[in-house]
Amino acid sequence: MIQIKNLSKYYGTTRAVYDLSLEVEKGEVLGFLGPNGAGKTTTMKMLTCYLPPSSGTATIFGFDILNDPMEVRKRIGYLPEKTPLYQEMRVDEYLRFVASVKGMAPPRVKPALGRVIEQCGLEEVHRRSIGKLSKGYQQRVGIAQAIISDPELLILDEPTLGLDPRQIIDIRTMIKNLGRDRTVILSSHILPEVSQVCDRIIIMNQGELVAVDTPDKLRARLKQVSVTRITLRRSDRSRGAREALLEMEGVLMVKEKSSPAQADTLVLQVESRPDRDLREGIAGKLVKEGFPLLEIFHEELSLEDIFIKLVTEEVNR
Amino acid sequence: MRKFAAIYRRELMYYFQSVTAYVTISIFLILSGYFFFSIFRYYNLISLQSIQNNTFSGNLNLIDGVIRPLMGNISIILLLLLPLLTMRLLAEEKKLGTFELLLTYPVPDITAVTGKFLSALTVYLIMLSGTFLYPVILMIYSEPEIPPILSCYLGLFLMGCSFISMGLFFSSLTSNQLVAGVATFGLSLFFLVIGWAAPFVGNTTSTILAQFSLLIHFDSFSKGVIDTQDITYYLLLTIFFIFLTLRSLESTRWRN
Ligand SMILES: Nc1ncnc2c1ncn2[C@@H]1O[C@H](COP(=O)(O)OP(=O)(O)OP(=O)(O)O)[C@@H](O)[C@H]1O
Ligand SMILES: [Mg+2]
């Protein structure tokens, strides 16, 4: 449905997006994830036909962003990063304006207005002027203007930026509902958010695509080691535990991870091959040899770890 | 058309909601009113004297004595006020980022640009219509010729179009309203006075300069002469700057 082909964008000599290729299926909710300056906003600006790419192109529902920008624009709704709205207009006035500018026929405008006011929870504020609304409500108005023409593709640039936790939950639920019958592309810095809302995640860094996959697969694919964390009471008897663990079969590395705040415990992190769960063997050995074992557990690599790992690996490469 | 109307309506609403329009229109009417009454009183004085001295000359009439100097003054007020009206048109939206959003809607640039142009032109026409009062006052006291008055207004209308399109162009170049305003003022002043250099340069250059001068083209209108050459001059100037505006919007995108 959406094909991005070798898309690149340079601002002068700054490389913002480099050779990005990607396909998005109809009805998918896709999350762009990446640190500041990764090129998420730039990619979205190119997809919405605001910025022309330096090279490469994309087709959206069969229309090329360079050759058929008007056809593309008819089919997308866009929420820019900073939610630019006409502050002096009233919410309903503004949404009516957007509907007309998007070319909706007058008889369609009224029902559409009612629908987005309900969908975005604007019932109580639709007669107020936009400049007087809180950030959360302005964000809702921003989403409302994007969906008023019922577009097939919704592009939302950091839709939850600067909102309080409660508003974030509301907006996420809204996006999930919107994603049920249309394609959504959103960007974010927040991993849990993307993994909750999105079917697939794109990780970008310094303009390049680092990884694309479902949240689960991403987690599995990157689990190159299995990590077991062990806590011992720090005493004479705990000495030599590290060496004892290293002797075990399947153990790749043992790192000490004690925190200075807890001087009476010794924390060791055992890395082993991902296909082996060593918990039983480790516990048995430690107890048998008389080490003061307090805790043992298998660590799941969080998406956050994966993200940081991917991004830093990319930088070091 | 629907899209154009929506943009036009929003711009016009903004002018009146943000009091920009009221302030500009009132200042314009106060200043032009002041000029009208002082010119009118001066004219009365002169004509009274000439009657007393029995040197009444035929060329002393309302058009030459009142309307023409008044229109000259009005064009100077416009030079000062119209940049204030046009400077925000694109610069403000560019600064706020709303223009970016507007350009992702299925609207051709030309629709947005002409919508904005016509909204400023509308405010200008409302402003100008306030000055109809002055010829009406003249008609109460005397019998001025009507056609030269109408041609003067046509001239002012066309001159306003070219000032507004220049303003629109400078507004598209920057996101700083003040810069856009000052640049518009500078360029329109330049076009207004370019003819003054004519006597000091060679013959051909002088003819060319005169062709570019806003004032020289305005002159024939104020004499009651409607020449297609003058109309073409103003229209071309207007279209040229609207065209430049479109080009500048396009190039900002490619340059970015
Ligand atoms: N208008 C511009 N002119 C010059 N460079 C720019 C411009 N916009 C963005 N950049 C540069 O392009 C790169 C990518 O920026 P972009 O805004 O796309 O990142 P992002 O992933 O959206 O970041 P963030 O998470 O901070 O929003 C950055 O290095 C940025 O400095
Ligand atoms: Mg961004």
XYZ file of C-alpha atoms and ligand atoms in Angstrom:
605
model
C 0.000 0.000 0.000
C 2.778 2.388 0.945
C 6.142 1.828 -0.631
C 9.132 3.880 0.361
C 11.948 3.446 -2.111
C 15.510 4.536 -1.329
C 14.306 7.767 0.187
C 17.086 10.218 1.129
C 17.043 13.783 2.335
C 19.928 16.174 2.833
C 19.590 19.606 4.393
C 22.588 21.250 2.804
C 25.269 18.815 3.835
C 23.380 17.431 6.839
C 22.132 13.953 6.139
C 18.671 13.687 7.658
C 17.399 10.509 6.005
C 19.517 8.065 4.072
C 18.393 5.364 1.669
C 15.215 4.415 3.497
C 13.207 1.606 1.922
C 10.095 0.206 3.484
C 6.668 -1.228 2.762
C 3.617 -0.609 4.854
C 0.510 -2.752 4.565
C -3.005 -1.412 4.535
C -4.492 -1.230 8.009
C -1.151 -1.454 9.742
C -0.138 0.736 12.671
C 3.519 1.527 12.246
C 5.766 3.194 14.794
C 8.859 5.224 13.981
C 11.239 5.126 16.870
C 14.566 6.837 17.200
C 16.560 9.326 19.221
C 16.475 13.084 18.538
C 17.601 13.893 15.040
C 17.026 10.362 13.749
C 15.086 11.665 10.776
C 11.555 10.680 11.808
C 10.018 14.101 11.242
C 11.883 14.546 7.976
C 10.571 11.218 6.677
C 7.035 12.214 7.582
C 7.389 15.594 5.902
C 8.418 13.841 2.729
C 5.516 11.393 2.906
C 3.054 14.271 3.309
C 4.518 15.954 0.203
C 5.667 18.970 2.161
C 9.369 18.420 1.550
C 10.635 16.953 -1.689
C 13.180 14.151 -1.154
C 16.787 14.654 -2.274
C 16.611 11.263 -3.952
C 14.351 8.252 -4.012
C 10.589 8.400 -3.787
C 7.531 6.843 -2.203
C 4.182 5.754 -3.496
C 1.132 6.011 -1.297
C -1.928 4.021 -2.411
C -0.334 3.860 -5.842
C 0.300 7.595 -6.125
C 3.826 8.903 -6.298
C 4.665 11.689 -3.847
C 6.607 13.539 -6.543
C 4.279 13.101 -9.503
C 0.857 13.033 -7.862
C 1.163 15.094 -4.683
C -2.468 16.275 -4.812
C -3.781 12.718 -4.978
C -1.534 11.737 -2.081
C -2.611 14.714 0.008
C -6.275 13.881 -0.510
C -5.694 10.548 1.172
C -3.656 11.498 4.201
C -4.236 13.220 7.496
C -1.177 14.719 9.154
C -0.428 15.943 12.645
C 2.886 17.838 12.649
C 5.255 17.688 15.577
C 4.438 21.062 17.140
C 0.673 20.942 16.527
C 0.397 24.237 14.653
C -3.176 25.518 14.878
C -4.833 28.864 14.242
C -4.980 30.038 17.839
C -7.598 32.721 17.312
C -10.187 30.414 15.745
C -12.851 28.491 17.557
C -12.492 24.702 17.508
C -15.595 24.080 15.388
C -14.827 27.031 13.141
C -11.335 25.696 12.600
C -12.463 22.155 11.870
C -15.025 23.475 9.381
C -12.284 25.488 7.741
C -10.061 22.415 7.464
C -12.918 20.373 6.015
C -13.532 22.973 3.290
C -9.857 23.394 2.513
C -9.591 19.635 2.157
C -12.337 19.955 -0.425
C -15.179 18.211 1.427
C -18.637 18.946 0.022
C -20.768 21.094 2.362
C -23.339 18.357 3.116
C -20.540 16.067 4.315
C -18.985 18.634 6.621
C -21.598 18.685 9.344
C -21.748 14.933 10.024
C -17.945 14.743 9.813
C -17.666 17.531 12.360
C -19.979 15.698 14.738
C -18.027 12.491 14.277
C -14.571 13.957 14.993
C -15.822 15.977 17.943
C -17.051 12.736 19.442
C -14.041 10.651 18.417
C -11.572 13.142 19.834
C -13.545 13.962 22.969
C -14.043 17.623 22.100
C -17.715 17.898 23.097
C -17.065 20.295 25.940
C -14.642 22.618 24.189
C -15.777 22.830 20.584
C -17.128 26.343 21.019
C -14.001 27.697 22.691
C -11.133 29.352 20.908
C -8.152 27.088 20.303
C -5.613 29.401 21.922
C -7.386 29.021 25.246
C -7.294 25.224 25.339
C -4.812 23.137 27.309
C -2.028 21.348 25.441
C -3.873 18.044 25.658
C -7.002 19.463 24.085
C -4.999 21.259 21.415
C -3.440 17.913 20.581
C -6.928 16.454 20.220
C -7.904 19.291 17.901
C -4.724 18.505 15.939
C -5.811 14.879 15.594
C -9.350 15.973 14.758
C -8.151 18.101 11.844
C -6.124 15.141 10.585
C -9.063 12.723 10.586
C -11.916 15.020 9.555
C -11.815 13.951 5.923
C -11.617 10.316 7.006
C -8.239 9.705 5.334
C -6.935 6.242 4.564
C -3.522 7.089 5.975
C -2.861 8.951 9.184
C 0.599 10.357 9.898
C 1.097 11.501 13.470
C 4.384 13.054 14.551
C 4.873 12.499 18.283
C 1.181 12.652 19.143
C 1.762 12.348 22.882
C 4.556 14.884 23.209
C 4.167 17.124 26.241
C 1.015 15.544 27.627
C 0.308 14.375 31.154
C 0.107 10.598 31.784
C -3.674 10.577 31.784
C -3.913 12.433 28.463
C -1.241 10.132 27.040
C -3.398 7.108 27.842
C -6.444 8.793 26.275
C -4.582 9.691 23.094
C -3.107 6.196 22.828
C -6.545 4.647 23.111
C -7.761 7.054 20.444
C -4.935 6.081 18.128
C -5.617 2.394 18.691
C -9.261 2.916 17.764
C -8.334 4.955 14.722
C -5.894 2.254 13.641
C -8.639 -0.350 13.464
C -9.816 0.674 10.024
C -6.960 2.670 8.536
C -3.209 2.805 8.194
C -1.412 4.828 10.842
C 2.214 5.925 10.946
C 3.328 7.542 14.179
C 6.616 8.542 15.693
C 7.733 8.521 19.268
C 10.661 8.419 21.624
C 8.818 6.245 24.061
C 9.267 2.532 23.600
C 6.448 1.186 25.696
C 4.120 3.461 23.792
C 5.146 2.182 20.395
C 5.132 -1.421 21.493
C 1.635 -1.019 22.942
C 0.069 0.788 20.030
C 1.938 -0.448 16.969
C 1.877 -3.624 14.922
C 5.374 -2.967 13.682
C 8.275 -0.829 14.829
C 10.843 0.927 12.682
C 13.963 1.891 14.562
C 15.863 4.735 12.942
C 19.125 6.325 13.885
C 21.043 9.118 12.197
C 18.806 8.913 9.174
C 19.196 5.193 8.660
C 16.875 2.319 9.238
C 18.271 0.124 11.993
C 15.558 -2.466 12.407
C 11.970 -3.178 11.371
C 9.833 -5.807 13.037
C 6.946 -6.557 15.317
C 7.650 -5.707 18.942
C 7.784 -9.413 19.886
C 10.008 -10.493 17.037
C 12.291 -7.563 17.647
C 12.682 -8.693 21.197
C 13.315 -12.295 20.201
C 15.657 -11.508 17.376
C 17.875 -9.419 19.525
C 18.024 -11.829 22.358
C 21.472 -13.077 21.478
C 22.299 -13.989 25.055
C 20.231 -15.190 27.902
C 20.920 -13.336 31.103
C 20.541 -14.677 34.612
C 20.965 -12.368 37.550
C 22.177 -13.759 40.864
C 22.311 -12.037 44.242
C 24.524 -13.371 47.036
C 25.066 -12.117 50.569
C 28.502 -10.491 50.626
C 30.702 -12.299 53.116
C 33.784 -14.543 53.260
C 31.735 -17.345 51.893
C 30.746 -15.446 48.747
C 34.322 -15.149 47.562
C 35.115 -17.279 44.535
C 31.518 -17.448 43.325
C 32.378 -15.772 40.050
C 35.101 -18.281 39.272
C 32.842 -21.168 40.236
C 30.159 -19.971 37.797
C 32.631 -19.469 34.979
C 33.594 -23.154 35.250
C 30.031 -24.184 34.363
C 29.242 -25.455 30.926
C 27.276 -23.005 28.714
C 28.279 -19.903 30.634
C 29.777 -17.277 28.352
C 30.563 -14.493 30.759
C 30.012 -13.400 34.330
C 29.923 -9.714 35.208
C 29.763 -8.168 38.623
C 26.851 -5.728 38.861
C 26.787 -4.869 42.566
C 25.480 -1.472 43.440
C 27.337 0.655 45.960
C 24.056 1.416 47.694
C 23.749 -2.158 48.830
C 27.144 -2.982 50.280
C 26.035 -6.259 51.811
C 25.055 -7.959 48.574
C 27.022 -9.217 45.625
C 25.197 -9.172 42.285
C 26.466 -11.250 39.392
C 25.135 -11.298 35.861
C 25.605 -14.570 34.028
C 25.364 -14.550 30.252
C 24.744 -17.825 28.527
C 23.598 -19.031 25.135
C 20.012 -17.974 24.442
C 18.704 -21.517 23.993
C 19.716 -22.618 27.491
C 18.100 -21.836 30.758
C 20.796 -22.333 33.372
C 18.823 -21.322 36.435
C 18.455 -24.823 37.851
C 22.108 -25.730 37.308
C 23.360 -22.449 38.774
C 21.167 -22.664 41.851
C 22.136 -26.268 42.452
C 25.847 -25.601 42.140
C 25.837 -22.508 44.355
C 23.863 -24.165 47.115
C 25.943 -27.342 46.969
C 29.193 -25.409 47.262
C 27.867 -23.375 50.178
C 27.545 -19.901 48.628
C 24.991 -17.635 50.413
C 22.430 -17.413 47.575
C 19.650 -14.879 48.089
C 18.000 -14.472 44.700
C 18.182 -15.828 41.198
C 16.175 -14.755 38.194
C 16.102 -14.844 34.440
C 16.300 -11.398 32.868
C 14.207 -10.472 29.858
C 15.887 -7.964 27.636
C 13.480 -5.033 27.599
C 12.683 -3.167 24.424
C 14.383 -0.228 26.015
C 17.618 -2.233 26.219
C 17.225 -3.351 22.635
C 16.667 0.199 21.526
C 19.693 1.518 23.305
C 21.748 -1.446 22.204
C 20.815 -1.031 18.562
C 21.340 2.668 18.575
C 24.705 2.544 20.316
C 25.929 -0.338 18.160
C 25.029 1.755 15.168
C 27.029 4.662 16.500
C 30.069 2.540 17.297
C 30.089 0.874 13.943
C -13.332 27.189 -5.437
C -14.575 25.891 -2.118
C -10.975 25.709 -0.914
C -10.277 29.213 -2.129
C -13.384 30.548 -0.403
C -12.417 28.879 2.877
C -8.950 30.410 2.863
C -10.252 33.803 1.818
C -12.892 33.784 4.541
C -10.429 32.748 7.241
C -7.971 35.470 6.302
C -10.663 38.107 6.264
C -11.999 36.920 9.586
C -8.510 37.127 11.021
C -8.117 40.723 9.848
C -11.278 41.739 11.633
C -10.877 39.587 14.728
C -7.348 40.725 15.367
C -8.326 44.412 15.071
C -5.567 44.856 12.444
C -8.213 45.828 9.928
C -9.981 48.297 12.241
C -6.770 50.022 13.245
C -5.466 50.268 9.683
C -8.778 51.471 8.298
C -9.289 54.078 11.014
C -5.767 55.460 10.711
C -6.196 55.625 6.971
C -9.500 57.466 7.209
C -8.263 59.881 9.857
C -5.161 60.778 7.866
C -6.911 61.040 4.526
C -9.700 63.060 6.145
C -7.162 65.449 7.576
C -5.540 65.851 4.159
C -8.900 66.346 2.507
C -9.998 69.125 4.821
C -6.712 70.977 4.752
C -6.501 70.768 0.958
C -10.134 71.805 0.687
C -9.673 74.815 2.950
C -6.549 75.853 1.102
C -8.441 75.578 -2.172
C -11.255 77.752 -0.775
C -8.737 80.347 0.319
C -7.061 80.444 -3.078
C -10.307 80.675 -4.987
C -11.572 83.417 -2.687
C -8.397 85.404 -3.220
C -8.512 84.997 -6.967
C -12.090 86.234 -7.026
C -11.171 89.268 -4.928
C -8.133 90.060 -7.059
C -10.153 89.510 -10.201
C -7.535 87.155 -11.512
C -9.873 84.219 -11.745
C -8.244 81.734 -14.003
C -10.084 78.963 -15.767
C -7.725 76.213 -14.733
C -8.650 76.486 -11.091
C -11.074 73.613 -10.621
C -11.957 71.023 -8.036
C -10.205 68.187 -9.789
C -6.855 69.908 -10.069
C -7.229 71.812 -6.826
C -8.550 69.122 -4.511
C -8.911 65.636 -5.953
C -5.470 65.316 -7.534
C -3.441 66.510 -4.538
C -5.678 64.403 -2.282
C -5.062 61.270 -4.335
C -1.330 61.971 -4.293
C -1.427 62.153 -0.521
C -3.541 59.032 -0.264
C -0.997 57.105 -2.299
C 1.659 58.098 0.246
C -0.518 56.936 3.147
C -1.035 53.662 1.325
C 2.683 53.289 0.968
C 2.936 53.403 4.748
C -0.144 51.399 5.666
C -0.450 48.612 3.119
C 2.814 46.899 4.171
C 1.308 46.641 7.665
C -1.662 44.869 6.193
C 0.307 42.447 4.049
C 3.349 41.651 6.165
C 1.624 38.949 8.177
C -0.027 37.128 5.288
C 2.542 34.354 4.892
C 5.290 35.256 7.368
C 3.091 34.677 10.393
C 1.866 31.293 9.227
C 5.381 30.273 8.373
C 6.542 31.176 11.836
C 3.705 29.349 13.577
C 4.077 26.289 11.365
C 0.444 26.399 10.273
C 1.580 26.984 6.717
C 3.314 23.632 6.672
C 0.062 21.981 7.628
C -1.872 24.004 5.049
C 0.490 22.820 2.337
C -0.121 19.192 3.218
C -3.823 19.677 2.478
C -4.879 19.106 -1.104
C -4.650 22.819 -1.931
C -2.545 24.161 -4.785
C -0.174 26.932 -3.679
C -1.881 29.337 -6.035
C -5.221 28.894 -4.279
C -3.679 29.729 -0.909
C -1.762 32.683 -2.319
C -4.645 34.226 -4.233
C -6.973 33.689 -1.276
C -4.604 35.673 0.893
C -4.081 38.326 -1.773
C -7.788 38.899 -2.218
C -8.438 39.081 1.510
C -5.917 41.905 1.851
C -7.371 43.524 -1.249
C -10.826 43.348 0.298
C -9.668 45.146 3.435
C -8.030 47.719 1.186
C -11.240 48.243 -0.777
C -13.221 48.718 2.416
C -10.618 51.250 3.453
C -10.801 53.040 0.132
C -14.584 53.101 0.065
C -14.483 55.216 3.213
C -12.941 58.010 1.175
C -15.988 58.220 -1.116
C -17.206 60.666 1.475
C -14.834 63.365 0.224
C -16.059 63.588 -3.384
C -19.594 63.457 -1.968
C -18.825 66.500 0.183
C -17.465 68.248 -2.888
C -20.643 67.446 -4.745
C -22.709 69.073 -2.046
C -20.866 72.360 -2.395
C -20.080 72.334 -6.049
C -20.170 70.350 -9.237
C -16.926 68.464 -9.736
C -16.482 66.386 -12.868
C -17.292 62.775 -12.105
C -15.166 60.817 -14.651
C -11.761 62.026 -13.397
C -12.792 61.086 -9.857
C -13.679 57.581 -10.988
C -10.454 57.206 -12.923
C -8.545 58.320 -9.829
C -10.176 55.536 -7.871
C -9.348 53.038 -10.580
C -5.745 54.213 -10.326
C -5.718 53.859 -6.545
C -7.246 50.410 -6.789
C -4.603 49.251 -9.256
C -1.809 50.830 -7.264
C -3.091 49.038 -4.155
C -3.065 45.725 -6.029
C 0.587 46.149 -6.870
C 1.533 47.195 -3.315
C -0.338 44.219 -1.893
C 1.290 41.743 -4.251
C 4.713 43.143 -3.353
C 3.824 42.748 0.315
C 2.693 39.190 -0.262
C 5.960 38.409 -1.984
C 8.113 39.739 0.851
C 5.923 37.955 3.348
C 6.695 34.702 1.550
C 10.433 35.248 1.824
C 10.716 35.418 5.583
C 9.045 34.277 8.762
C 9.747 37.672 10.311
C 6.803 39.998 9.813
C 8.782 43.136 10.482
C 11.361 42.291 7.850
C 8.579 41.611 5.366
C 6.906 44.942 6.200
C 10.045 47.049 5.960
C 11.133 45.399 2.705
C 7.703 46.010 1.180
C 7.806 49.617 2.257
C 11.278 50.013 0.750
C 10.418 48.469 -2.579
C 7.116 50.289 -2.986
C 8.797 53.578 -2.132
C 11.427 52.778 -4.716
C 8.783 52.144 -7.364
C 7.032 55.335 -6.373
C 10.060 57.614 -6.679
C 11.975 55.861 -9.453
C 10.643 58.454 -11.915
C 12.328 61.300 -10.005
C 15.657 60.121 -11.323
C 14.438 60.502 -14.901
C 15.608 64.121 -15.450
C 19.163 63.284 -14.406
C 19.853 60.381 -16.710
C 20.112 59.911 -20.425
C 17.105 60.004 -22.672
C 16.518 56.292 -23.174
C 17.155 55.453 -19.535
C 14.784 58.192 -18.569
C 11.997 56.733 -20.700
C 12.614 53.310 -19.215
C 12.624 54.646 -15.673
C 9.420 56.508 -16.340
C 7.863 53.284 -17.560
C 8.611 51.678 -14.210
C 7.416 54.520 -12.072
C 4.212 53.988 -10.134
C 3.627 57.747 -9.928
C 3.935 58.512 -13.605
C 1.410 55.827 -14.443
C -0.822 57.119 -11.698
C -0.609 60.624 -13.097
C -2.682 59.914 -16.158
C -5.414 58.350 -14.026
C -5.590 61.465 -11.912
C -5.936 63.548 -15.071
C -8.956 61.486 -15.953
C -7.196 59.550 -18.682
C -7.640 55.809 -18.691
C -4.873 54.356 -20.774
C -4.573 50.609 -21.345
C -0.828 51.019 -21.023
C -1.188 52.196 -17.424
C -3.678 49.486 -16.567
C -1.387 46.889 -18.103
C 1.537 48.251 -16.112
C -0.193 47.800 -12.762
C -1.678 44.449 -13.650
C 1.651 43.136 -14.857
C 3.365 44.347 -11.717
C 0.723 42.613 -9.591
C 0.842 39.363 -11.517
C 4.623 39.440 -11.566
C 4.842 39.599 -7.764
C 2.180 36.948 -7.280
C 4.183 34.779 -9.616
C 7.352 35.505 -7.635
C 5.498 34.568 -4.457
C 4.583 31.196 -5.914
C 8.154 30.643 -7.031
C 9.485 31.587 -3.623
C 7.156 29.128 -1.883
C 8.263 26.402 -4.227
C 11.935 27.166 -3.807
C 11.795 27.305 -0.003
C 10.559 23.762 -0.127
C 13.249 22.545 -2.454
C 15.959 24.423 -0.653
C 15.008 23.091 2.721
N 14.959 22.626 8.384
C 16.118 21.999 8.644
N 17.292 22.517 8.232
C 18.452 21.894 8.474
N 18.564 20.730 9.122
C 17.450 20.154 9.583
C 16.154 20.758 9.364
N 15.227 19.972 9.923
C 15.885 18.925 10.464
N 17.219 19.034 10.258
C 18.247 18.049 10.659
O 17.895 16.797 10.119
C 18.132 15.753 11.050
C 16.873 14.960 11.262
O 15.911 15.757 11.895
P 14.436 15.288 12.216
O 13.704 16.481 12.699
O 13.883 14.577 11.060
O 14.671 14.272 13.417
P 13.608 13.578 14.381
O 13.863 12.128 14.306
O 12.241 14.024 14.064
O 14.069 14.142 15.783
P 13.189 14.461 17.078
O 13.009 13.176 17.764
O 14.045 15.393 17.853
O 11.926 15.082 16.632
C 18.679 16.424 12.298
O 20.063 16.290 12.286
C 18.276 17.860 12.156
O 19.229 18.695 12.750
Mg 10.792 14.947 15.106
